[in-house]
Short mmCIF file of the C-alpha atoms (twelve columns), coordinates in Angstrom:
data_MODEL
# 
_entry.id   MODEL 
# 
loop_
_atom_site.group_PDB 
_atom_site.id 
_atom_site.type_symbol 
_atom_site.label_atom_id 
_atom_site.label_alt_id 
_atom_site.label_comp_id 
_atom_site.label_asym_id 
_atom_site.label_seq_id 
_atom_site.Cartn_x 
_atom_site.Cartn_y 
_atom_site.Cartn_z 
_atom_site.pdbx_PDB_model_num 
ATOM 1  C CA . UNK A 1  -39.898 -15.224 3.552   1 
ATOM 2  C CA . UNK A 2  -37.042 -17.406 4.713   1 
ATOM 3  C CA . UNK A 3  -34.319 -15.909 2.310   1 
ATOM 4  C CA . UNK A 4  -35.865 -12.249 4.399   1 
ATOM 5  C CA . UNK A 5  -34.888 -13.650 7.324   1 
ATOM 6  C CA . UNK A 6  -31.022 -13.968 6.601   1 
ATOM 7  C CA . UNK A 7  -28.612 -11.256 7.350   1 
ATOM 8  C CA . UNK A 8  -27.288 -9.944  4.310   1 
ATOM 9  C CA . UNK A 9  -24.349 -10.505 2.842   1 
ATOM 10 C CA . UNK A 10 -21.368 -8.138  1.008   1 
ATOM 11 C CA . UNK A 11 -18.288 -10.033 -1.208  1 
ATOM 12 C CA . UNK A 12 -15.450 -8.082  -3.078  1 
ATOM 13 C CA . UNK A 13 -12.884 -10.414 -4.702  1 
ATOM 14 C CA . UNK A 14 -10.102 -9.298  -7.112  1 
ATOM 15 C CA . UNK A 15 -6.993  -11.289 -8.421  1 
ATOM 16 C CA . UNK A 16 -3.208  -10.630 -6.680  1 
ATOM 17 C CA . UNK A 17 -0.194  -11.041 -9.709  1 
ATOM 18 C CA . UNK A 18 1.906   -13.959 -7.384  1 
ATOM 19 C CA . UNK A 19 4.960   -15.314 -9.052  1 
ATOM 20 C CA . UNK A 20 5.318   -19.292 -9.534  1 
ATOM 21 C CA . UNK A 21 8.007   -19.848 -7.398  1 
ATOM 22 C CA . UNK A 22 6.562   -17.282 -4.097  1 
ATOM 23 C CA . UNK A 23 3.317   -19.292 -4.311  1 
ATOM 24 C CA . UNK A 24 4.692   -21.765 -1.372  1 
ATOM 25 C CA . UNK A 25 5.938   -18.704 0.683   1 
ATOM 26 C CA . UNK A 26 3.213   -16.782 0.686   1 
ATOM 27 C CA . UNK A 27 0.742   -19.871 1.268   1 
ATOM 28 C CA . UNK A 28 3.245   -20.696 4.397   1 
ATOM 29 C CA . UNK A 29 2.874   -16.775 5.745   1 
ATOM 30 C CA . UNK A 30 -0.694  -17.066 5.040   1 
ATOM 31 C CA . UNK A 31 -1.072  -19.833 7.461   1 
ATOM 32 C CA . UNK A 32 1.619   -19.196 10.055  1 
ATOM 33 C CA . UNK A 33 -0.191  -15.248 10.284  1 
ATOM 34 C CA . UNK A 34 -4.207  -17.275 10.768  1 
ATOM 35 C CA . UNK A 35 -2.759  -20.298 13.118  1 
ATOM 36 C CA . UNK A 36 -5.033  -20.491 16.299  1 
ATOM 37 C CA . UNK A 37 -7.588  -19.160 14.050  1 
ATOM 38 C CA . UNK A 38 -11.110 -20.026 12.917  1 
ATOM 39 C CA . UNK A 39 -9.974  -21.768 9.171   1 
ATOM 40 C CA . UNK A 40 -10.245 -24.802 6.724   1 
ATOM 41 C CA . UNK A 41 -7.498  -26.291 4.108   1 
ATOM 42 C CA . UNK A 42 -8.956  -26.809 1.296   1 
ATOM 43 C CA . UNK A 43 -7.530  -25.516 -2.407  1 
ATOM 44 C CA . UNK A 44 -6.566  -22.591 -0.372  1 
ATOM 45 C CA . UNK A 45 -7.634  -20.679 2.964   1 
ATOM 46 C CA . UNK A 46 -10.671 -20.314 4.233   1 
ATOM 47 C CA . UNK A 47 -10.834 -17.815 7.572   1 
ATOM 48 C CA . UNK A 48 -13.557 -17.535 9.400   1 
ATOM 49 C CA . UNK A 49 -13.240 -14.459 11.027  1 
ATOM 50 C CA . UNK A 50 -15.748 -12.251 13.456  1 
ATOM 51 C CA . UNK A 51 -16.092 -9.689  10.783  1 
ATOM 52 C CA . UNK A 52 -16.507 -12.025 8.272   1 
ATOM 53 C CA . UNK A 53 -14.121 -14.420 6.052   1 
ATOM 54 C CA . UNK A 54 -11.504 -14.622 3.760   1 
ATOM 55 C CA . UNK A 55 -10.401 -17.052 1.960   1 
ATOM 56 C CA . UNK A 56 -7.362  -17.333 -0.672  1 
ATOM 57 C CA . UNK A 57 -6.845  -19.521 -3.540  1 
ATOM 58 C CA . UNK A 58 -4.049  -20.378 -4.866  1 
ATOM 59 C CA . UNK A 59 -4.663  -20.158 -9.622  1 
ATOM 60 C CA . UNK A 60 -3.654  -23.975 -10.668 1 
ATOM 61 C CA . UNK A 61 -2.827  -21.977 -14.441 1 
ATOM 62 C CA . UNK A 62 -1.366  -18.408 -13.974 1 
ATOM 63 C CA . UNK A 63 0.598   -16.367 -11.847 1 
ATOM 64 C CA . UNK A 64 -1.910  -14.505 -10.130 1 
ATOM 65 C CA . UNK A 65 -3.673  -15.348 -5.588  1 
ATOM 66 C CA . UNK A 66 -7.427  -15.089 -6.136  1 
ATOM 67 C CA . UNK A 67 -8.605  -13.968 -3.215  1 
ATOM 68 C CA . UNK A 68 -12.358 -12.891 -2.011  1 
ATOM 69 C CA . UNK A 69 -14.223 -11.598 1.055   1 
ATOM 70 C CA . UNK A 70 -17.670 -11.126 2.547   1 
ATOM 71 C CA . UNK A 71 -18.796 -9.486  5.275   1 
ATOM 72 C CA . UNK A 72 -22.142 -7.936  6.344   1 
ATOM 73 C CA . UNK A 73 -21.649 -4.806  5.267   1 
ATOM 74 C CA . UNK A 74 -19.877 -3.361  2.203   1 
ATOM 75 C CA . UNK A 75 -17.125 -1.447  3.682   1 
ATOM 76 C CA . UNK A 76 -16.267 -4.435  6.218   1 
ATOM 77 C CA . UNK A 77 -15.528 -6.227  3.904   1 
ATOM 78 C CA . UNK A 78 -13.791 -3.767  2.001   1 
ATOM 79 C CA . UNK A 79 -11.941 -2.988  4.396   1 
ATOM 80 C CA . UNK A 80 -11.225 -6.229  4.555   1 
ATOM 81 C CA . UNK A 81 -10.134 -7.314  1.496   1 
ATOM 82 C CA . UNK A 82 -7.906  -4.414  1.155   1 
ATOM 83 C CA . UNK A 83 -5.999  -5.563  4.514   1 
ATOM 84 C CA . UNK A 84 -5.263  -8.802  2.955   1 
ATOM 85 C CA . UNK A 85 -3.841  -7.536  -0.158  1 
ATOM 86 C CA . UNK A 86 -1.557  -6.048  1.611   1 
ATOM 87 C CA . UNK A 87 -1.102  -8.780  3.682   1 
ATOM 88 C CA . UNK A 88 -0.266  -10.860 1.060   1 
ATOM 89 C CA . UNK A 89 1.846   -7.736  -1.289  1 
ATOM 90 C CA . UNK A 90 4.468   -8.439  1.978   1 
ATOM 91 C CA . UNK A 91 4.402   -12.214 1.949   1 
ATOM 92 C CA . UNK A 92 5.232   -12.234 -1.303  1 
ATOM 93 C CA . UNK A 93 8.510   -10.052 -1.475  1 
# 
């Protein structure tokens, strides 16, 4: 019964290649862009947005970032993922 009362959550995930020497730059840009927003900085950056959440986690062993979004609809989750992958691609260049 309790599970039926919870709103649906749609999760999308991807990995984005990022050279080792750019990971710090990307993290600084994420933190700078999200200044003033509700966020959690543990092992990455988790943004709590009105539309959903976005999680950035740098891979500890490979030259990648993992990005995960969740939202109330699949379309919104996909849009968040697309937008933040685009941001990340500009931050690492």
